[in-house]
XYZ file of C-alpha atoms in Angstrom:
485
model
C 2.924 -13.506 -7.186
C 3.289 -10.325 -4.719
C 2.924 -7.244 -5.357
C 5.287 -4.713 -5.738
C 7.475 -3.213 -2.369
C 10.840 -2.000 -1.983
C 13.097 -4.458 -3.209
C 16.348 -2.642 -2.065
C 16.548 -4.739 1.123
C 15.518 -8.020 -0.138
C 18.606 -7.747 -3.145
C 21.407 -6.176 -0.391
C 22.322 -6.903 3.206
C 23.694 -4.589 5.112
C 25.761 -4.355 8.395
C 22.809 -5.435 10.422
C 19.253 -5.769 9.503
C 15.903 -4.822 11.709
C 13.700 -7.743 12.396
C 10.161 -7.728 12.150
C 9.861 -6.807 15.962
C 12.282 -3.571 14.724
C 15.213 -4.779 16.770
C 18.515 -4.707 15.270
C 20.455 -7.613 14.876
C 23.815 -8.917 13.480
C 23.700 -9.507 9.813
C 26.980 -8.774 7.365
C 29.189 -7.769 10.575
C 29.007 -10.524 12.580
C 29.862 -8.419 16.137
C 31.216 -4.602 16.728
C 32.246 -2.776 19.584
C 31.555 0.643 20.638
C 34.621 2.938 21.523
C 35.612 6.717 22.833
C 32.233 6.864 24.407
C 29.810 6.691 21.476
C 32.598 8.072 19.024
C 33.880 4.969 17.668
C 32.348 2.053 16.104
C 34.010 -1.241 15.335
C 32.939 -3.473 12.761
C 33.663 -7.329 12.727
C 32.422 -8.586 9.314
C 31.864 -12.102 8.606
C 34.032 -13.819 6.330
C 31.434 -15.814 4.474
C 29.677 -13.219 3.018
C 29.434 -13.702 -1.029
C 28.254 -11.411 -3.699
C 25.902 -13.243 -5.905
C 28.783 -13.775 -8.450
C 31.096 -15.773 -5.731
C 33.201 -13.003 -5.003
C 33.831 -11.983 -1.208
C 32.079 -9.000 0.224
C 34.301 -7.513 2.274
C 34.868 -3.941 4.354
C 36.413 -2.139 1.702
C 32.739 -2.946 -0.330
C 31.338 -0.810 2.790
C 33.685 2.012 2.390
C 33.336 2.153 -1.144
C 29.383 2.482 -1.008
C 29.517 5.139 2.011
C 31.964 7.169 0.258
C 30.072 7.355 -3.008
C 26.901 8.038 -1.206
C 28.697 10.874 0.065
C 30.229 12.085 -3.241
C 28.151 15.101 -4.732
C 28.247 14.048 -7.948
C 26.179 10.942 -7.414
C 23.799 12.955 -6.141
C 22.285 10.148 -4.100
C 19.140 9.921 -2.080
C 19.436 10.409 1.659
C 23.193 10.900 1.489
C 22.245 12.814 4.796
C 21.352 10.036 6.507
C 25.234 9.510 6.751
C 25.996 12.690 8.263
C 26.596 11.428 12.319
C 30.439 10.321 10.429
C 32.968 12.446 11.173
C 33.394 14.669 7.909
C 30.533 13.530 5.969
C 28.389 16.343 5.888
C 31.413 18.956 4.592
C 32.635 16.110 2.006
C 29.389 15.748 0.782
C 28.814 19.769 0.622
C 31.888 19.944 -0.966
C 33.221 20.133 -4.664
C 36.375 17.885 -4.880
C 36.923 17.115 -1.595
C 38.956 14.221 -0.282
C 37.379 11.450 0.147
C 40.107 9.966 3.034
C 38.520 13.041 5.139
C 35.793 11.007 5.992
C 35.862 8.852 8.882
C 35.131 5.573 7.092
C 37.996 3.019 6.948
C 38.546 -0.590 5.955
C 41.161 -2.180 8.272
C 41.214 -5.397 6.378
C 38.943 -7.438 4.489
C 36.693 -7.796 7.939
C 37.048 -5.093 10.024
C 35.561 -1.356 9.393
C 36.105 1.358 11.447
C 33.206 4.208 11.523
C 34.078 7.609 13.256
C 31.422 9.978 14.075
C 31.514 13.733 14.930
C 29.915 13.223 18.529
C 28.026 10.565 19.934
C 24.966 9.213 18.153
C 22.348 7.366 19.999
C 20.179 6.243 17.095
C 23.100 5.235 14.986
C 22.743 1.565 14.740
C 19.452 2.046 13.326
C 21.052 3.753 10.024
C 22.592 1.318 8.850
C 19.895 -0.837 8.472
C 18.844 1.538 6.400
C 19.644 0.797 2.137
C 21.660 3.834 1.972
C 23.949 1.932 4.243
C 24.095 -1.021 1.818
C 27.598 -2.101 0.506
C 27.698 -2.035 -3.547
C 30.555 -4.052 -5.457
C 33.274 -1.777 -6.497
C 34.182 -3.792 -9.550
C 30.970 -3.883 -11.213
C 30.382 -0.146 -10.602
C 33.840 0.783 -12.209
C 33.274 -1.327 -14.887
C 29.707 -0.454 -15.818
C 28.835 2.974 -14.451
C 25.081 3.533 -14.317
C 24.435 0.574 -16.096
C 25.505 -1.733 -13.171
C 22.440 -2.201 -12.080
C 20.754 -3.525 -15.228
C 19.426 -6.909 -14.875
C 22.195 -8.354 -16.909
C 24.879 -6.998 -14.769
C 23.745 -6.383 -11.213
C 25.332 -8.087 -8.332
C 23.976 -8.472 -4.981
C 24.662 -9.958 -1.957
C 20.398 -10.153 -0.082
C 18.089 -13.056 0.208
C 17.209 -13.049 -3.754
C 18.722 -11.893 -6.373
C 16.908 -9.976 -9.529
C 16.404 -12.170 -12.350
C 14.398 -9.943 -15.104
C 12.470 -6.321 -14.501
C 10.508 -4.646 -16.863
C 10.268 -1.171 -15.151
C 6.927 -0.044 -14.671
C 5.091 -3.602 -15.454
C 7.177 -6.515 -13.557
C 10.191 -7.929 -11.687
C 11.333 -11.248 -10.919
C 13.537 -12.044 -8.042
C 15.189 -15.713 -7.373
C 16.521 -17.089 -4.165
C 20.271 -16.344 -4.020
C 22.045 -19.357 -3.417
C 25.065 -17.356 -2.173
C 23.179 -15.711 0.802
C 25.061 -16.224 3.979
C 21.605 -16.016 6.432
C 18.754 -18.348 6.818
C 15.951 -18.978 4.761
C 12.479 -19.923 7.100
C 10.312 -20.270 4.399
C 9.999 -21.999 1.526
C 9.789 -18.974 -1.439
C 12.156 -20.128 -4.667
C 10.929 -17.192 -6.799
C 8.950 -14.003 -6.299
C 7.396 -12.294 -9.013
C 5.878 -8.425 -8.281
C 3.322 -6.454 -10.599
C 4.341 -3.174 -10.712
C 0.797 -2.052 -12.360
C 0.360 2.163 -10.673
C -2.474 3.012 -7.872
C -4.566 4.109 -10.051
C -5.005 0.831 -11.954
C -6.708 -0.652 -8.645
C -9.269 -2.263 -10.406
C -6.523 -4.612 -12.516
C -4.364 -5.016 -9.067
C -7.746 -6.387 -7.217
C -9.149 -8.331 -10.948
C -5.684 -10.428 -10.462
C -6.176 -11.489 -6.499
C -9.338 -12.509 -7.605
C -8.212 -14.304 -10.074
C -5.376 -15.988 -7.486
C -2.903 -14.531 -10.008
C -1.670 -12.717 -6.759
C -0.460 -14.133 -3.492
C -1.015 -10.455 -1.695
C -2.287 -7.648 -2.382
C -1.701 -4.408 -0.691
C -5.053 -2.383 -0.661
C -3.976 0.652 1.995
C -4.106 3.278 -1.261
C -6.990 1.951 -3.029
C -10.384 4.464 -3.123
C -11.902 4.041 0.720
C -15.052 3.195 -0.592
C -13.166 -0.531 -2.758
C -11.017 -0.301 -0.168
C -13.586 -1.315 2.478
C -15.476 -3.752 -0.187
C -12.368 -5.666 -0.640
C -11.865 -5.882 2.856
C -15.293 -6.870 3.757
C -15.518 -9.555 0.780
C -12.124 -10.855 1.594
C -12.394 -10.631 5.254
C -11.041 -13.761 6.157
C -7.831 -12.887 3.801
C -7.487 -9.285 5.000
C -4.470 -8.290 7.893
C -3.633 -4.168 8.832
C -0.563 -3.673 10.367
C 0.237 -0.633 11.947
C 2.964 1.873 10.057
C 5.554 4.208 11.644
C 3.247 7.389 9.862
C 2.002 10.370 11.108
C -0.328 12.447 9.424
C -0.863 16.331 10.630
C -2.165 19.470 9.500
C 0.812 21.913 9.903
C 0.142 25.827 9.875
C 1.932 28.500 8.337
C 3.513 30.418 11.945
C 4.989 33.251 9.748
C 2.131 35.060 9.186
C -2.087 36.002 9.917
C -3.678 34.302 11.320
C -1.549 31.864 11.922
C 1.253 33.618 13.318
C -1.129 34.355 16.546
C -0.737 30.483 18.616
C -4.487 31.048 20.097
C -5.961 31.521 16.161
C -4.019 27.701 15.878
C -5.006 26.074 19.301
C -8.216 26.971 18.047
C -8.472 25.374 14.827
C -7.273 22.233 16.850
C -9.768 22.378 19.680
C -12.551 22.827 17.208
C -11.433 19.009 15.602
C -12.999 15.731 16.245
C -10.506 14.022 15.146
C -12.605 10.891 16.363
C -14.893 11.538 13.671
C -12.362 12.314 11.103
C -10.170 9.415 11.490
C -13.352 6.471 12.965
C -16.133 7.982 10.428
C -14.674 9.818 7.437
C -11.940 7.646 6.920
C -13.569 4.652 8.118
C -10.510 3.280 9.805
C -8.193 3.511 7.515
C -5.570 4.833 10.189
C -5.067 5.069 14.156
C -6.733 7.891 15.848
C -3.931 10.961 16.167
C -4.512 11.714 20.053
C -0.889 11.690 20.644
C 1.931 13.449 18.902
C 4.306 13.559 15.984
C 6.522 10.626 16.869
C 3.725 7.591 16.576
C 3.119 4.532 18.422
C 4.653 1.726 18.075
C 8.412 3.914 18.087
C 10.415 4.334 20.720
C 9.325 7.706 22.646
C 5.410 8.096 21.367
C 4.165 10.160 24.092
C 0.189 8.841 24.253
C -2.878 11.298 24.784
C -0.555 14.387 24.721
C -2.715 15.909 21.768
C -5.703 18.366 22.297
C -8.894 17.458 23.263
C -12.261 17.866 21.357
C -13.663 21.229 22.645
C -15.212 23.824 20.210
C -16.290 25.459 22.992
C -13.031 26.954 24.036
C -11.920 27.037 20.330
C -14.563 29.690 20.160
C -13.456 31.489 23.057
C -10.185 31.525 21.726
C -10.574 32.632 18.467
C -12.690 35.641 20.205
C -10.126 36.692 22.093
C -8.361 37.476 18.845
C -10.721 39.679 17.782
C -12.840 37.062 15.641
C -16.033 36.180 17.928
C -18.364 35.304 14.775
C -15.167 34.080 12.617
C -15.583 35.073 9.373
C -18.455 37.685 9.935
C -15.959 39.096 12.213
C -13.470 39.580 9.364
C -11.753 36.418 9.544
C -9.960 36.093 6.520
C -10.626 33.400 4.130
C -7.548 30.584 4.433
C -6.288 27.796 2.186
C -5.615 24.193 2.992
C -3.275 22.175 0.677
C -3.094 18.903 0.138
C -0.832 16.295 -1.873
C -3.200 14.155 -4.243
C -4.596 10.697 -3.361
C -7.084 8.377 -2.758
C -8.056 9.475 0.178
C -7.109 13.330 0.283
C -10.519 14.822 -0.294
C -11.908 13.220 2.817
C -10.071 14.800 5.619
C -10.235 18.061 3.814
C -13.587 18.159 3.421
C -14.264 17.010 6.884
C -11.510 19.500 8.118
C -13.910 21.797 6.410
C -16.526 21.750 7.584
C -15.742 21.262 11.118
C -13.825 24.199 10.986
C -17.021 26.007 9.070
C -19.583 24.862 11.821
C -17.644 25.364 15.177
C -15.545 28.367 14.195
C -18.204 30.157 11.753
C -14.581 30.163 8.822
C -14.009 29.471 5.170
C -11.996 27.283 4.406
C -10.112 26.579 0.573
C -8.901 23.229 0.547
C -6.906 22.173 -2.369
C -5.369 19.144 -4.286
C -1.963 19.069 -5.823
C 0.326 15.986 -7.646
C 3.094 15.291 -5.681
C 5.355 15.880 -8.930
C 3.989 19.679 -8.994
C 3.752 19.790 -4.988
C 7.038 22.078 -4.342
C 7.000 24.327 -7.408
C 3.251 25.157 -5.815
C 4.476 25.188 -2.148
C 7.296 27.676 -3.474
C 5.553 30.016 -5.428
C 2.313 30.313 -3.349
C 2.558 28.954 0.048
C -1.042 27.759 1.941
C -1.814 29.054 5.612
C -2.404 25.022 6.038
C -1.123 22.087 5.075
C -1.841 18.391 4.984
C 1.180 16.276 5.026
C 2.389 12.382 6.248
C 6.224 11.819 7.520
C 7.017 7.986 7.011
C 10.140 6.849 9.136
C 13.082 6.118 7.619
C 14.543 4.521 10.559
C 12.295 3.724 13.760
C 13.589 6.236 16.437
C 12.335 9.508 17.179
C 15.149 11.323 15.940
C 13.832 10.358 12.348
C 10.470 12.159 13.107
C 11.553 15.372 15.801
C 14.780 16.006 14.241
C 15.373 14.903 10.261
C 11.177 14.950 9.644
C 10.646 18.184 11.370
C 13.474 20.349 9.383
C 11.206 19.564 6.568
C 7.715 20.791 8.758
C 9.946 23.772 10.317
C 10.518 24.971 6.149
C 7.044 24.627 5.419
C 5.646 26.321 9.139
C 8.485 28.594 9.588
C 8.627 27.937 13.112
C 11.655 27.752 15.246
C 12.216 27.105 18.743
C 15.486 27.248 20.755
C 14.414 25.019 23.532
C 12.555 22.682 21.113
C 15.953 22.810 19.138
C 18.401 22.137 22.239
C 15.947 19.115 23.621
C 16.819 17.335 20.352
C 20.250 17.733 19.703
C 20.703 16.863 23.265
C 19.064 13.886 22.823
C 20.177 13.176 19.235
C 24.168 13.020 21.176
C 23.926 10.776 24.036
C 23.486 6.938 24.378
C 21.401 6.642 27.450
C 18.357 5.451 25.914
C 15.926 6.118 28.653
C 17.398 9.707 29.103
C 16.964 10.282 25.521
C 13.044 9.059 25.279
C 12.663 11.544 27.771
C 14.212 14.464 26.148
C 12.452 13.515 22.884
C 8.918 13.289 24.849
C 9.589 16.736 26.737
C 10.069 18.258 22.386
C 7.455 16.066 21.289
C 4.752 17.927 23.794
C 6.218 21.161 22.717
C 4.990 20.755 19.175
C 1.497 19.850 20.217
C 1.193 22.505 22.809
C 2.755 25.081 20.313
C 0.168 23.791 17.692
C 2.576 24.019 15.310
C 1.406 21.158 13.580
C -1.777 18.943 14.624
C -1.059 15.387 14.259
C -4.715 13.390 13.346
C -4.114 9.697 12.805
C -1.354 7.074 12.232
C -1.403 5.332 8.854
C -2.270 1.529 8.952
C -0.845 -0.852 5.979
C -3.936 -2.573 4.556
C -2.870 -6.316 2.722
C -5.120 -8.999 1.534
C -3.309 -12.420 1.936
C -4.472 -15.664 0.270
C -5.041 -18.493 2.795
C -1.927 -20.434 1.627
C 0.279 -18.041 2.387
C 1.270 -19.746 6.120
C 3.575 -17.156 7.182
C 3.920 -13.420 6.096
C 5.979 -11.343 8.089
C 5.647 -7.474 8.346
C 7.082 -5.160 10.121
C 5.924 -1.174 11.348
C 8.565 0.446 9.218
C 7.763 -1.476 5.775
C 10.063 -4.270 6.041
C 8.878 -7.346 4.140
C 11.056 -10.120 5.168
C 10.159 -12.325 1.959
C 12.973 -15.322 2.556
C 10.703 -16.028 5.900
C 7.451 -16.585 3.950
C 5.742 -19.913 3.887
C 3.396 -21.105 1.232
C 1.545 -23.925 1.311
C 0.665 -25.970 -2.156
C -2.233 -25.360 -3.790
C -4.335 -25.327 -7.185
């Protein structure tokens, strides 16, 4: 038994597929070219390609599933993602637009033809991504929202679903119909869906071997590291395409003043935050927002250690005793987890004994996170981006619109660095551009990246092969298990 991880890309295969080294690679479309300088993308689909009821899955199957992503009223999920195509982004503003405006077309059965507005560099990566999946028109007519019930669903991945009883369990079977190769030896996998907060059933069933892996990274850092250390033999980490920063409020005091921020950075040791207080849960944050392991992490750009200058900083604003000076009180948010408390509290009192200010550090639930962040925005904030496709784009471009809401900060040459480098294909030209914005953030101090989540896993010794990769693919028809009682 595993537990549970997204299972969108182990039911659906898409145009290509990332492999565990993040590369991408052919998978539905067998081959495309690339046209009109970057504009143009054509897609050669193979023709043995099956949906798990026999039927063929063919380029109009793509165009169907872009489209609808695209449609307002299905009001999907990262329908943005899609917005590089050439009339996405007004179709999907729109109400009742035309659908044929889009630059999505089915030439035959095997051949798609995607237009975008100007050329995209990271583009390829996309479609890897679920929201690029095709879905089979058919069943969607016929059963609406109910087509993907477990008595109806068909899919065209490794596995398809068998039974799931949201919120408890899911069963997924080998698909018989898949078109790619199976390297391992996994018939059926069954996932326990049991919430973070039940840790203490999650681990009870490893050690019962109920449980072929366990994933561990959001457990309380205290079991966390018991698990680890009692398991040690069983226990892999595996770097994750996550940054974690504090990001500060630009609009207004004292954070509208870029020495009051460089401060509160210098006066950090992150070393001791991420090594001690978090007891290596994560990768020290001494570069910057994009993180290692990507495409364009610039290494050793962030700011050093040195409460010394913090000091002299913050005097220079007027504050040379912090809050005795009249430094106001500020307020640090965080969303709720396992492990929130422990960076704010070391944040804390960092900040407390370097820089002589109080600090409010708070806790929210994700589910009441934006109704707080609307009605009474912090001066600070504590908050992770997780890549939804590994290029920097994801992080200095889609992830930061979110940061620039919550900072208020805006930039033009920040701004022009990325959309230059989000339109041409010269990959080495565009790292550059991306590491030139990257260093603009840090040196700004707009936001302070301090560590790069880690994925922690327990893994019994029969399991012979378990393949990971940095963005959270699970490639689960590559496992190998060995028997055993």
């Amino acid at each position: 038994a595993l537990v549970m991880h997204p299972v969108l890309g182990q039911l659906f295969s898409g145009l290509v597929e990332l492999s565990a080294e993040m590369d991408v690679v052919p998978d539905v479309a067998q081959s495309w070219e690339v046209l009109e300088g970057g504009r143009k993308y054509v897609f050669y689909l193979r023709n043995d390609v099956l949906w798990s009821d026999g039927t063929p899955v063919t380029a109009g199957d793509f165009e169907y599933a872009w489209k609808r992503v695209l449609a307002p009223a299905t009001e999907a999920s990262y329908a943005e993602l899609l917005y590089d195509v050439k009339g996405a982004r007004a179709f999907h503003r729109s109400r009742g637009g035309d659908p044929d405006s889009v630059g999505i077309q089915a030439l035959d059965e095997v051949t798609l033809v995607v237009e975008l507005d100007e050329p995209t560099g990271h583009f390829l990566y996309l479609l890897a991504n679920s929201v690029c999946y095709p879905v089979p028109r058919r069943v969607v007519e016929r059963h609406g929202e109910a087509w993907t019930a477990t008595e109806n669903i068909v899919t065209n991945g490794p596995f398809k679903l068998e039974t799931w009883q949201p919120g408890e369990s899911m069963v997924l079977s080998r698909n018989l119909q898949y078109h790619g190769r199976f390297r391992g030896n996994v018939q059926q996998v069954e996932l326990s869906m049991l919430p973070h907060e039940e840790w203490p059933a999650r681990l009870a069933m490893y050690e019962a071997d109920s449980l072929d892996t366990l994933d561990i990274t959001f457990l309380p850092a205290a079991e966390m590291n018991s698990a680890r250390q009692r398991h040690a033999g069983e226990y892999i980490s595996v770097p994750t395409l996550t940054t974690w920063n504090v990001e500060f409020d630009t609009r207004r005091p004292p954070f509208d003043d870029p020495r009051v921020r460089r401060a509160f950075v210098l006066a950090i040791d992150k070393e001791m935050l991420v090594d001690v207080i978090m007891d290596s849960w994560a990768l020290l944050g001494t570069g910057g927002f994009v993180p290692p392991g990507m495409p364009g992490h610039s290494a050793g750009i962030g700011l050093p250690y040195d409460p010394d200058q913090a000091r002299r900083l913050l005097a220079e604003t007027g504050y040379p005793n912090g809050g005795n000076s009249g430094f106001p009180v500020v307020d640090l948010l965080m969303p709720s987890g396992p492990l929130a408390s422990a960076p704010c509290e070391c944040l804390q009192a960092q900040w407390q004994e370097n820089l002589g200010v109080e600090i409010a550090w708070e806790e929210v639930k994700w589910v009441k996170l934006f109704d707080r962040l609307r009605k009474k925005p912090p001066h600070m904030m504590i908050m992770g981006w997780v890549a939804d496709y590994p290029d920097p784009d994801n992080f200095l471009r889609a992830g930061f619109l979110w940061t620039q809401i919550r900072t208020g900060w805006q930039d033009d040459v920040y701004d022009r660095l990325v959309e230059e480098a989000r339109k041409i294909t010269d990959q080495e030209e565009r790292m550059r551009l991306y590491r030139q914005a990257d260093r603009i953030l840090i040196e700004e101090t707009v936001i302070m990246p301090y560590c790069y989540e880690r994925w922690h896993l327990l893994v019994k010794p029969w399991v012979k092969r378990f393949p990971l990769s940095a963005i959270g693919g699970v490639f689960w028809k590559d496992v190998i298990i060995e028997p055993h009682s």
